[in-house]
Amino acid sequence: FGRMKAGLAKSSSRLTQGLGDLFTKRKLDDEALEDLEDLLITADLGVNTAAKVTGLLSKTRLGQDITADEIKTILADEITRILEPVAKPLEIDPARKPHVVLVVGVNGAGKTTTIGKLAMQHKQAGRTVTLAAGDTFRAAAVEQLKVWGERTGCPVIARDTGADPAALAFDAVTQSRQQGDDLLFIDTAGRLQNKTDLMAELGKVVRSIKKVDETAPHSVLLVLDSTVGQNAHSQVETFGEMVNVTGLVLTKLDGTARGGVLVALAEKFGLPVHAIGVGEQAADLRPFEARAFANSLVG
Ligand code: GDP
């Protein structure tokens, strides 16, 4: 937990400092409210959240003196209220052998790394886990997953570069099922430059998985790089059109001032946030906790 706080410290700096600058014992008038609303929008919290918080303050505190700490408390409470319903760990159905997790997202978002981290956690929890290198387009992606396989002691199902990802997914579910695994993670390509191709490819992968197990995939994780800020919205929309996204993982919250986007995403889409990435190492995946996140966001 200490590391989660440390990992997130940087993501809060802009908002924290902004709030401190804005409210050094200042009367809460319309101008102050407007400044606050701008600050919240700049911090990626979204227009709705910004309007809600300022509306709440306007109703209860307009014309009164207010300190930065008081604003922070109100803000943290409001953010917690928004985040609580989406803070849900990834649930693995023990009746599924395997529970199939399809992992999607744009290149560089952190899919492969997140799969490695999740594999480590579930392996340590005593589950049998197999990884499938479904991004057959990039040799580096396959190699990277193999490295994670070695690191975590999980078998990796891979094919040569350029192989059909749907055929690979079919083989992976078949083999994992024969092994009686608890979990199978399937990596995918994320070439968003060609949306039509990617959509067709992901559709085919899902149909292939269903040929082996019609209830699968049991989870579809969308991995988002939090440093892209507002772009995360269009990624949720785009991937939502391609596959039935069941949950999110936000990565790179260690090196960014843009953690606020998570609040906007929670309010807009209401998708479960299963975990957050706070570094490149195996241990750098944290459960997503609403109160802790809200507190560290406002500082
Ligand atoms: P993919 O293309 O979606 O599979 O993305 P990768 O898993 O290859 O990740 C892209 C880069 O981001 C790699 O250099 C990772 O080490 C890095 N990365 C992934 N998650 C995190 C994170 O939570 N924090 C930081 N700092 N880097 C991350």
Short mmCIF file of N, CA and C in Angstrom, two decimals, residues 199-262:
data_model
loop_
_atom_site.label_atom_id
_atom_site.label_comp_id
_atom_site.label_asym_id
_atom_site.label_seq_id
_atom_site.Cartn_x
_atom_site.Cartn_y
_atom_site.Cartn_z
N MET A 199 -10.80 -4.46 -36.20
CA MET A 199 -12.13 -4.90 -35.78
C MET A 199 -12.43 -6.29 -36.34
N ALA A 200 -12.10 -6.48 -37.62
CA ALA A 200 -12.33 -7.77 -38.25
C ALA A 200 -11.50 -8.85 -37.53
N GLU A 201 -10.25 -8.49 -37.22
CA GLU A 201 -9.35 -9.45 -36.58
C GLU A 201 -9.85 -9.84 -35.19
N LEU A 202 -10.22 -8.83 -34.39
CA LEU A 202 -10.68 -9.14 -33.04
C LEU A 202 -11.99 -9.93 -33.07
N GLY A 203 -12.84 -9.60 -34.03
CA GLY A 203 -14.10 -10.34 -34.18
C GLY A 203 -13.82 -11.81 -34.47
N LYS A 204 -12.85 -12.02 -35.32
CA LYS A 204 -12.48 -13.39 -35.69
C LYS A 204 -11.87 -14.15 -34.51
N VAL A 205 -11.06 -13.44 -33.74
CA VAL A 205 -10.45 -14.05 -32.55
C VAL A 205 -11.55 -14.50 -31.58
N VAL A 206 -12.53 -13.62 -31.35
CA VAL A 206 -13.62 -13.95 -30.42
C VAL A 206 -14.42 -15.16 -30.94
N ARG A 207 -14.71 -15.17 -32.22
CA ARG A 207 -15.46 -16.30 -32.79
C ARG A 207 -14.67 -17.61 -32.66
N SER A 208 -13.36 -17.52 -32.84
CA SER A 208 -12.49 -18.69 -32.70
C SER A 208 -12.52 -19.23 -31.28
N ILE A 209 -12.45 -18.32 -30.32
CA ILE A 209 -12.49 -18.72 -28.91
C ILE A 209 -13.81 -19.43 -28.63
N LYS A 210 -14.90 -18.87 -29.17
CA LYS A 210 -16.24 -19.44 -28.92
C LYS A 210 -16.43 -20.82 -29.55
N LYS A 211 -15.66 -21.09 -30.59
CA LYS A 211 -15.76 -22.42 -31.20
C LYS A 211 -15.33 -23.49 -30.21
N VAL A 212 -14.41 -23.14 -29.32
CA VAL A 212 -13.93 -24.10 -28.32
C VAL A 212 -14.80 -24.03 -27.06
N ASP A 213 -15.13 -22.82 -26.64
CA ASP A 213 -15.93 -22.62 -25.43
C ASP A 213 -16.89 -21.45 -25.70
N GLU A 214 -18.15 -21.79 -25.90
CA GLU A 214 -19.08 -20.73 -26.32
C GLU A 214 -19.34 -19.70 -25.22
N THR A 215 -18.97 -20.01 -23.96
CA THR A 215 -19.15 -19.02 -22.87
C THR A 215 -17.98 -18.04 -22.81
N ALA A 216 -16.91 -18.33 -23.54
CA ALA A 216 -15.70 -17.50 -23.49
C ALA A 216 -15.73 -16.42 -24.60
N PRO A 217 -14.92 -15.38 -24.52
CA PRO A 217 -14.06 -15.02 -23.40
C PRO A 217 -14.89 -14.59 -22.17
N HIS A 218 -14.44 -14.96 -20.98
CA HIS A 218 -15.19 -14.65 -19.78
C HIS A 218 -14.91 -13.24 -19.28
N SER A 219 -13.77 -12.70 -19.66
CA SER A 219 -13.46 -11.30 -19.37
C SER A 219 -12.76 -10.71 -20.59
N VAL A 220 -13.09 -9.47 -20.89
CA VAL A 220 -12.37 -8.75 -21.94
C VAL A 220 -11.83 -7.46 -21.32
N LEU A 221 -10.53 -7.47 -21.10
CA LEU A 221 -9.88 -6.33 -20.44
C LEU A 221 -9.39 -5.33 -21.46
N LEU A 222 -9.76 -4.09 -21.27
CA LEU A 222 -9.19 -3.02 -22.09
C LEU A 222 -8.11 -2.32 -21.28
N VAL A 223 -6.88 -2.34 -21.80
CA VAL A 223 -5.76 -1.70 -21.12
C VAL A 223 -5.57 -0.30 -21.69
N LEU A 224 -5.56 0.69 -20.82
CA LEU A 224 -5.43 2.08 -21.24
C LEU A 224 -4.21 2.73 -20.61
N ASP A 225 -3.47 3.45 -21.40
CA ASP A 225 -2.32 4.21 -20.92
C ASP A 225 -2.85 5.54 -20.37
N SER A 226 -2.70 5.76 -19.08
CA SER A 226 -3.30 6.97 -18.50
C SER A 226 -2.62 8.25 -18.96
N THR A 227 -1.41 8.14 -19.51
CA THR A 227 -0.73 9.36 -19.96
C THR A 227 -1.36 9.96 -21.22
N VAL A 228 -2.26 9.23 -21.86
CA VAL A 228 -2.90 9.79 -23.07
C VAL A 228 -4.05 10.73 -22.71
N GLY A 229 -4.36 10.85 -21.42
CA GLY A 229 -5.37 11.80 -20.98
C GLY A 229 -6.71 11.56 -21.64
N GLN A 230 -7.25 12.63 -22.22
CA GLN A 230 -8.59 12.58 -22.81
C GLN A 230 -8.75 11.56 -23.94
N ASN A 231 -7.63 11.20 -24.59
CA ASN A 231 -7.70 10.20 -25.66
C ASN A 231 -8.23 8.86 -25.19
N ALA A 232 -8.14 8.63 -23.90
CA ALA A 232 -8.63 7.37 -23.34
C ALA A 232 -10.12 7.19 -23.65
N HIS A 233 -10.86 8.31 -23.68
CA HIS A 233 -12.31 8.23 -23.95
C HIS A 233 -12.58 7.58 -25.30
N SER A 234 -11.86 8.06 -26.33
CA SER A 234 -12.13 7.52 -27.66
C SER A 234 -11.65 6.08 -27.77
N GLN A 235 -10.64 5.71 -26.99
CA GLN A 235 -10.19 4.31 -27.01
C GLN A 235 -11.26 3.39 -26.41
N VAL A 236 -11.90 3.85 -25.34
CA VAL A 236 -12.98 3.04 -24.75
C VAL A 236 -14.11 2.89 -25.76
N GLU A 237 -14.44 3.98 -26.42
CA GLU A 237 -15.52 3.94 -27.42
C GLU A 237 -15.17 3.02 -28.58
N THR A 238 -13.96 3.20 -29.11
CA THR A 238 -13.55 2.41 -30.28
C THR A 238 -13.50 0.92 -29.96
N PHE A 239 -12.84 0.56 -28.87
CA PHE A 239 -12.76 -0.87 -28.55
C PHE A 239 -14.12 -1.42 -28.13
N GLY A 240 -14.95 -0.56 -27.56
CA GLY A 240 -16.30 -0.98 -27.19
C GLY A 240 -17.13 -1.37 -28.41
N GLU A 241 -16.81 -0.76 -29.55
CA GLU A 241 -17.51 -1.12 -30.80
C GLU A 241 -17.00 -2.45 -31.34
N MET A 242 -15.76 -2.79 -30.99
CA MET A 242 -15.12 -3.98 -31.56
C MET A 242 -15.40 -5.23 -30.74
N VAL A 243 -15.34 -5.08 -29.42
CA VAL A 243 -15.52 -6.23 -28.51
C VAL A 243 -16.36 -5.80 -27.31
N ASN A 244 -16.82 -6.80 -26.57
CA ASN A 244 -17.63 -6.53 -25.38
C ASN A 244 -16.71 -6.35 -24.17
N VAL A 245 -16.21 -5.12 -24.03
CA VAL A 245 -15.25 -4.83 -22.95
C VAL A 245 -15.94 -5.02 -21.59
N THR A 246 -15.32 -5.80 -20.71
CA THR A 246 -15.93 -6.04 -19.39
C THR A 246 -15.22 -5.29 -18.27
N GLY A 247 -14.01 -4.79 -18.54
CA GLY A 247 -13.31 -4.07 -17.48
C GLY A 247 -12.06 -3.38 -18.00
N LEU A 248 -11.56 -2.46 -17.18
CA LEU A 248 -10.40 -1.66 -17.56
C LEU A 248 -9.22 -1.88 -16.62
N VAL A 249 -8.01 -1.72 -17.19
CA VAL A 249 -6.81 -1.58 -16.38
C VAL A 249 -6.15 -0.30 -16.87
N LEU A 250 -5.86 0.63 -15.97
CA LEU A 250 -5.14 1.85 -16.35
C LEU A 250 -3.68 1.74 -15.97
N THR A 251 -2.81 1.97 -16.94
CA THR A 251 -1.37 1.80 -16.70
C THR A 251 -0.66 3.15 -16.60
N LYS A 252 0.59 3.08 -16.18
CA LYS A 252 1.52 4.22 -16.17
C LYS A 252 1.04 5.36 -15.27
N LEU A 253 0.37 4.98 -14.20
CA LEU A 253 -0.05 6.01 -13.24
C LEU A 253 1.11 6.46 -12.36
N ASP A 254 2.26 5.82 -12.52
CA ASP A 254 3.44 6.22 -11.76
C ASP A 254 4.10 7.45 -12.35
N GLY A 255 4.02 7.62 -13.65
CA GLY A 255 4.83 8.67 -14.26
C GLY A 255 4.02 9.78 -14.87
N THR A 256 2.82 10.02 -14.39
CA THR A 256 1.97 10.98 -15.08
C THR A 256 1.21 11.87 -14.13
N ALA A 257 0.82 13.01 -14.63
CA ALA A 257 -0.02 13.91 -13.86
C ALA A 257 -1.46 13.78 -14.32
N ARG A 258 -1.82 12.65 -14.93
CA ARG A 258 -3.11 12.56 -15.58
C ARG A 258 -4.05 11.50 -15.00
N GLY A 259 -3.86 11.16 -13.75
CA GLY A 259 -4.74 10.18 -13.11
C GLY A 259 -6.20 10.60 -13.10
N GLY A 260 -6.43 11.89 -13.27
CA GLY A 260 -7.80 12.42 -13.24
C GLY A 260 -8.71 11.82 -14.29
N VAL A 261 -8.12 11.34 -15.38
CA VAL A 261 -8.93 10.79 -16.47
C VAL A 261 -9.74 9.58 -16.00
N LEU A 262 -9.22 8.90 -14.99
CA LEU A 262 -9.92 7.73 -14.47
C LEU A 262 -11.30 8.13 -13.91
#
